[in-house]
Coordinates of N, CA and C in Angstrom, one line a residue:
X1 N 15.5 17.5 -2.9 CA 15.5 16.1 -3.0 C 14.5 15.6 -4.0
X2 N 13.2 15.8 -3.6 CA 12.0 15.5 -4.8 C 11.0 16.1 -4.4
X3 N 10.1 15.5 -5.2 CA 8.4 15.9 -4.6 C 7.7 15.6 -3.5
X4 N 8.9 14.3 -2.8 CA 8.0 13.5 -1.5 C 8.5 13.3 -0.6
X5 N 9.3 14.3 -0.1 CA 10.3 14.2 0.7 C 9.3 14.0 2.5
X6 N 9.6 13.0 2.7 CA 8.9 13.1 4.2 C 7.7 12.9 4.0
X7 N 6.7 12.2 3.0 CA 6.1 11.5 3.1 C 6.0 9.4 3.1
X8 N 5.1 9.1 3.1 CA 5.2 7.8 3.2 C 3.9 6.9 2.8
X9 N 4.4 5.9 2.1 CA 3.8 5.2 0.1 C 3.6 3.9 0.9
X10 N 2.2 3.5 0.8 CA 2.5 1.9 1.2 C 2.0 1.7 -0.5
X11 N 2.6 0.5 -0.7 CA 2.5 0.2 -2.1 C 2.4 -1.8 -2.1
X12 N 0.6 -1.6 -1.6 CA 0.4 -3.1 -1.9 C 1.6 -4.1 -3.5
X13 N 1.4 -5.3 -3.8 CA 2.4 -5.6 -5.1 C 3.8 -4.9 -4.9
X14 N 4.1 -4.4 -4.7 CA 5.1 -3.6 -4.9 C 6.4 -4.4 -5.2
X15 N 6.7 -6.0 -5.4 CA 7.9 -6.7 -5.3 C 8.1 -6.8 -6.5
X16 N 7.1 -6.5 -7.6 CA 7.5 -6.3 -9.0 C 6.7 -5.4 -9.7
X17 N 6.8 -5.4 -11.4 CA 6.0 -4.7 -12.0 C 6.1 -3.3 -11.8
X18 N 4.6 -2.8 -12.1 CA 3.9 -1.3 -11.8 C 4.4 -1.1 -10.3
X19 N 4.0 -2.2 -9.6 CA 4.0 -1.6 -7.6 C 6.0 -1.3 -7.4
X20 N 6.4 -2.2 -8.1 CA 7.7 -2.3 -7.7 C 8.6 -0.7 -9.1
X21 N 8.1 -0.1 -10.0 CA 8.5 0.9 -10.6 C 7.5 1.9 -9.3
X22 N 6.7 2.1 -9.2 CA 5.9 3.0 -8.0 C 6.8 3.1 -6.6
X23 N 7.3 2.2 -6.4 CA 8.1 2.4 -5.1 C 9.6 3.0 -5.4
X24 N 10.2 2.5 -6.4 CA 11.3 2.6 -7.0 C 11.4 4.4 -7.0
X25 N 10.4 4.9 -7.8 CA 10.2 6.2 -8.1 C 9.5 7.0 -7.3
X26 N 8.9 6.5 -6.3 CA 8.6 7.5 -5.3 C 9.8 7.6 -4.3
X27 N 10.5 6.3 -3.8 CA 11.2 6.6 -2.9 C 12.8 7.7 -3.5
X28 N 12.7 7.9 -4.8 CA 13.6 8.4 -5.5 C 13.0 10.1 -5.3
X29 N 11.8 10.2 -5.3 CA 11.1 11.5 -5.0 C 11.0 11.8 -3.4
X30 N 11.7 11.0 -2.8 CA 11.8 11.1 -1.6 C 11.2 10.6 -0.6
X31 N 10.0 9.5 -0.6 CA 9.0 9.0 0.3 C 9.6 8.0 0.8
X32 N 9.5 7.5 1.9 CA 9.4 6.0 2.3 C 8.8 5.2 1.9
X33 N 8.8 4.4 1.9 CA 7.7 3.3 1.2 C 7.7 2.4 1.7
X34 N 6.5 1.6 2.2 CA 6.8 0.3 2.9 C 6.0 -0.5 1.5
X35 N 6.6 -1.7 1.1 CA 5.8 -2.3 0.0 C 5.8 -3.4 0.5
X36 N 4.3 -4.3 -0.4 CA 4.5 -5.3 0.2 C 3.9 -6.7 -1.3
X37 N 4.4 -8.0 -1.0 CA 4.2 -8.6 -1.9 C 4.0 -10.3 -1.1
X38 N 3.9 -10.9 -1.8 CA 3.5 -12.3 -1.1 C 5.2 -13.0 -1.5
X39 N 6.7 -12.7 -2.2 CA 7.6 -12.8 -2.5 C 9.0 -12.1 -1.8
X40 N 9.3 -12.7 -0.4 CA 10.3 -11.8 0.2 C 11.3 -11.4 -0.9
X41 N 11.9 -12.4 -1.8 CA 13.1 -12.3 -2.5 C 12.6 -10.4 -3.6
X42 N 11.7 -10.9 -4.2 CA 11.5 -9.8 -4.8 C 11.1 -8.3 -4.2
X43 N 10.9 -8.8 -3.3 CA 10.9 -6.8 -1.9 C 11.9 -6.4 -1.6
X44 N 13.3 -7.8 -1.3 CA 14.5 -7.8 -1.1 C 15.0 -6.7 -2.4
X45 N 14.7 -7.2 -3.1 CA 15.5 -6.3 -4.3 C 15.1 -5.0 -4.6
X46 N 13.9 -5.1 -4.6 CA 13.3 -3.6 -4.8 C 14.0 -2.6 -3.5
X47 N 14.0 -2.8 -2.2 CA 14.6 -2.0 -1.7 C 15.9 -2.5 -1.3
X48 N 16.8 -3.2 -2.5 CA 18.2 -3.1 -2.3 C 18.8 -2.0 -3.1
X49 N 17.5 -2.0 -4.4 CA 17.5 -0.9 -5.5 C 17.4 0.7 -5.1
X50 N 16.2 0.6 -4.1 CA 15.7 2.4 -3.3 C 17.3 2.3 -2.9
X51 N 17.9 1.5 -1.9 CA 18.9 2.1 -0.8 C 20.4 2.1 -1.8
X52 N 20.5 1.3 -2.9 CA 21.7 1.6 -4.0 C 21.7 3.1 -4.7
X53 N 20.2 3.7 -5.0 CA 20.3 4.6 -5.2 C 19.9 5.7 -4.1
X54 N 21.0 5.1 -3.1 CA 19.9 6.5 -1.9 C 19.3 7.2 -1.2
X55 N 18.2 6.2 -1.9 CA 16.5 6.5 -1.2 C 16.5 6.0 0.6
X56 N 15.1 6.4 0.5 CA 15.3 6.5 2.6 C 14.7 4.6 2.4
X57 N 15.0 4.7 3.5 CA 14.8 3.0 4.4 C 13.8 3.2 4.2
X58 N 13.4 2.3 3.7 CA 11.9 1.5 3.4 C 11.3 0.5 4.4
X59 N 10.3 -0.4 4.2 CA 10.1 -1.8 4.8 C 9.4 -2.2 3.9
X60 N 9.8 -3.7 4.2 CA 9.6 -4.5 3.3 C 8.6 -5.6 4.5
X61 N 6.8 -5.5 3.7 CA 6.1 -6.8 4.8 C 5.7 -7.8 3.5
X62 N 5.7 -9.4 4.0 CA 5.1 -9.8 3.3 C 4.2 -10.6 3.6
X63 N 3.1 -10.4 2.4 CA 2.0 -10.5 2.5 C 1.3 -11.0 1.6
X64 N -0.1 -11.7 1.8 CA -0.9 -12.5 1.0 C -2.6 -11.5 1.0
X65 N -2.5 -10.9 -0.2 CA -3.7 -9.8 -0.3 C -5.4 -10.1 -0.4
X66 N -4.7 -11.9 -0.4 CA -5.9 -12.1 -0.9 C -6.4 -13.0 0.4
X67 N -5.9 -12.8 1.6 CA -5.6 -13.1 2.9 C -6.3 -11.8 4.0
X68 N -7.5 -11.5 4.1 CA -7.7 -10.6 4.9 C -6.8 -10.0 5.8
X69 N -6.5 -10.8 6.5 CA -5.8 -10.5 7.8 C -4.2 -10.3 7.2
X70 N -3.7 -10.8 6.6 CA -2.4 -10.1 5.5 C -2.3 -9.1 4.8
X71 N -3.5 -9.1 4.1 CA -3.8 -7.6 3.7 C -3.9 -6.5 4.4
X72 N -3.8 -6.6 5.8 CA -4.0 -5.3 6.5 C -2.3 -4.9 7.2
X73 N -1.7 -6.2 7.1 CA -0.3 -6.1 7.7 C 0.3 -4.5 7.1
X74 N 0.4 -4.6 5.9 CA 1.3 -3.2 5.3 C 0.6 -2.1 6.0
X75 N -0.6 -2.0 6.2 CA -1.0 -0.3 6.3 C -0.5 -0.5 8.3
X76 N -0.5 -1.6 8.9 CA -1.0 -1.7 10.4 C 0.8 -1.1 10.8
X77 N 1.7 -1.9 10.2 CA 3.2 -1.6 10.2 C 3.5 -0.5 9.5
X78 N 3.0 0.1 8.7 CA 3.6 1.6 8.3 C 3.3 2.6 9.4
X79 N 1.8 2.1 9.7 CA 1.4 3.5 10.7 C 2.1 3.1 12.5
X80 N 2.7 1.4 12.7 CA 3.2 1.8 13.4 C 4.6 2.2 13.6
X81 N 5.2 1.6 12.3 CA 6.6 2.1 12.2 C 6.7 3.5 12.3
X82 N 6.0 4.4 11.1 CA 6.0 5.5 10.6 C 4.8 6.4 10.9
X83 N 4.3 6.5 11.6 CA 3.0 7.3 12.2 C 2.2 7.9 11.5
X84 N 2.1 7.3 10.5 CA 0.9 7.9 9.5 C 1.3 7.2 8.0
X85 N 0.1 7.5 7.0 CA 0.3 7.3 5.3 C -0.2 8.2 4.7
X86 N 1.0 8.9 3.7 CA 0.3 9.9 3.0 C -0.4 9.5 1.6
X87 N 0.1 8.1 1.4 CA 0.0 7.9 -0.2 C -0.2 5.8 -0.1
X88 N -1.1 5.4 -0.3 CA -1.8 3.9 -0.6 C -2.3 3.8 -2.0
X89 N -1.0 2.9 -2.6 CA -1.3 2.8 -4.0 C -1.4 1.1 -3.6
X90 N -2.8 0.3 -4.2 CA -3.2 -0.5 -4.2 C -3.0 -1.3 -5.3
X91 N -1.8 -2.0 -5.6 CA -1.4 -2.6 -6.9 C -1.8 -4.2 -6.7
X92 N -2.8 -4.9 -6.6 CA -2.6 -6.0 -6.5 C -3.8 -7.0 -7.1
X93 N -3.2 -7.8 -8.1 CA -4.4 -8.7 -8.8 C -4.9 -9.8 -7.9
X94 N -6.0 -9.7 -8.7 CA -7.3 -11.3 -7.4 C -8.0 -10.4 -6.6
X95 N -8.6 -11.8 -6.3 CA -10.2 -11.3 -5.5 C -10.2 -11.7 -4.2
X96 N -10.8 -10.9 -4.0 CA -10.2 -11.2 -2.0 C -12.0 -11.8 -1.7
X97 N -12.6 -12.9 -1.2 CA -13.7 -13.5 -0.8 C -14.5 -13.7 -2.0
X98 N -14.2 -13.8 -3.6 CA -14.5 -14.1 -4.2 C -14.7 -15.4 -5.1
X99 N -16.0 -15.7 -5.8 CA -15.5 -16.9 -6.6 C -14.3 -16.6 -7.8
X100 N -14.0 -17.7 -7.9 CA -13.2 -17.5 -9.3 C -13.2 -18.8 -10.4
X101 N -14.7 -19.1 -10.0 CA -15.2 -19.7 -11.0 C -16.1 -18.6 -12.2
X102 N -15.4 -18.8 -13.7 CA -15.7 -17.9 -14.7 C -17.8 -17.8 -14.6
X103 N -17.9 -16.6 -14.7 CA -19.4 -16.5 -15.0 C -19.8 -17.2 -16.1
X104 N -21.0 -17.5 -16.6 CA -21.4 -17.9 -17.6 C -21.1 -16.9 -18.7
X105 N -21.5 -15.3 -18.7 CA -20.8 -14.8 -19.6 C -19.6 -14.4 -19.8
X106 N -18.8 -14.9 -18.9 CA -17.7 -14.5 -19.8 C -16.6 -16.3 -20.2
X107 N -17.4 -17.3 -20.4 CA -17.4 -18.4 -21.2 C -17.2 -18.6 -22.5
X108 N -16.2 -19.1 -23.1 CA -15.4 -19.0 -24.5 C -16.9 -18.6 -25.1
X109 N -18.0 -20.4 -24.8 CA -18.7 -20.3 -25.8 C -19.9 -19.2 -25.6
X110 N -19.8 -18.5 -24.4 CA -20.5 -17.2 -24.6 C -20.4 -16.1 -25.4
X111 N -19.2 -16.0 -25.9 CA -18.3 -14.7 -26.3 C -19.2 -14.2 -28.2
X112 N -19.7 -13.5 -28.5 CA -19.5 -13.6 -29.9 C -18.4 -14.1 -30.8
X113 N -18.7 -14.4 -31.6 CA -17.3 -14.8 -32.7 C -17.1 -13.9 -33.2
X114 N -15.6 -13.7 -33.4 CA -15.1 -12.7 -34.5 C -14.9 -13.0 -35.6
X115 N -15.2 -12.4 -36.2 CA -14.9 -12.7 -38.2 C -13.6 -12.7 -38.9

């Protein structure tokens, strides 16, 4: 089958991009994958893609990463779906309890000028 046969990939992002080629190709190497994104429509597809080509049943949670308590949904539903995780690929941009007001250095007029 592949390299991952009978393991199981939570793959934070995973409804597009990097997370969503990572599930694509693991579940092609044989893993389950539960992935997750704050976009049902786009998890939809990704594993309409795993199961057109094959791949094992997946799940699809969705989730807000920048949501504590959301952010834990994917690992809490793999391990109860699927009794364990062999592989947590953490694909997801933003700051979870952070500001995201720009620091002073990294402010246009902080930056050196380029020539």
């Amino acid at each position: 089958m592949g390299q991952l046969p009978g393991r199981v990939a939570v793959i934070t992002g995973g409804g597009r991009g990097i997370g969503r080629a990572l599930a694509v190709r693991f579940a092609a190497e044989g893993a389950t994958v539960v992935i997750s994104s704050r976009t049902a429509a786009d998890l939809d597809v990704v594993l309409a893609t795993i199961a057109d080509a094959g791949g094992p049943a997946g799940r699809a949670v969705v989730a807000d990463a920048s949501d504590r308590d959301d952010a834990r949904r994917p690992v809490r539903e793999a391990l109860e779906r699927f009794g364990r995780i062999d592989i947590l690929v953490n694909n997801v941009g933003g700051s979870v309890g952070r500001a995201t007001t720009p620091s002073p250095a990294t402010t246009p007029a902080s930056r050196p000028r380029s020539c």
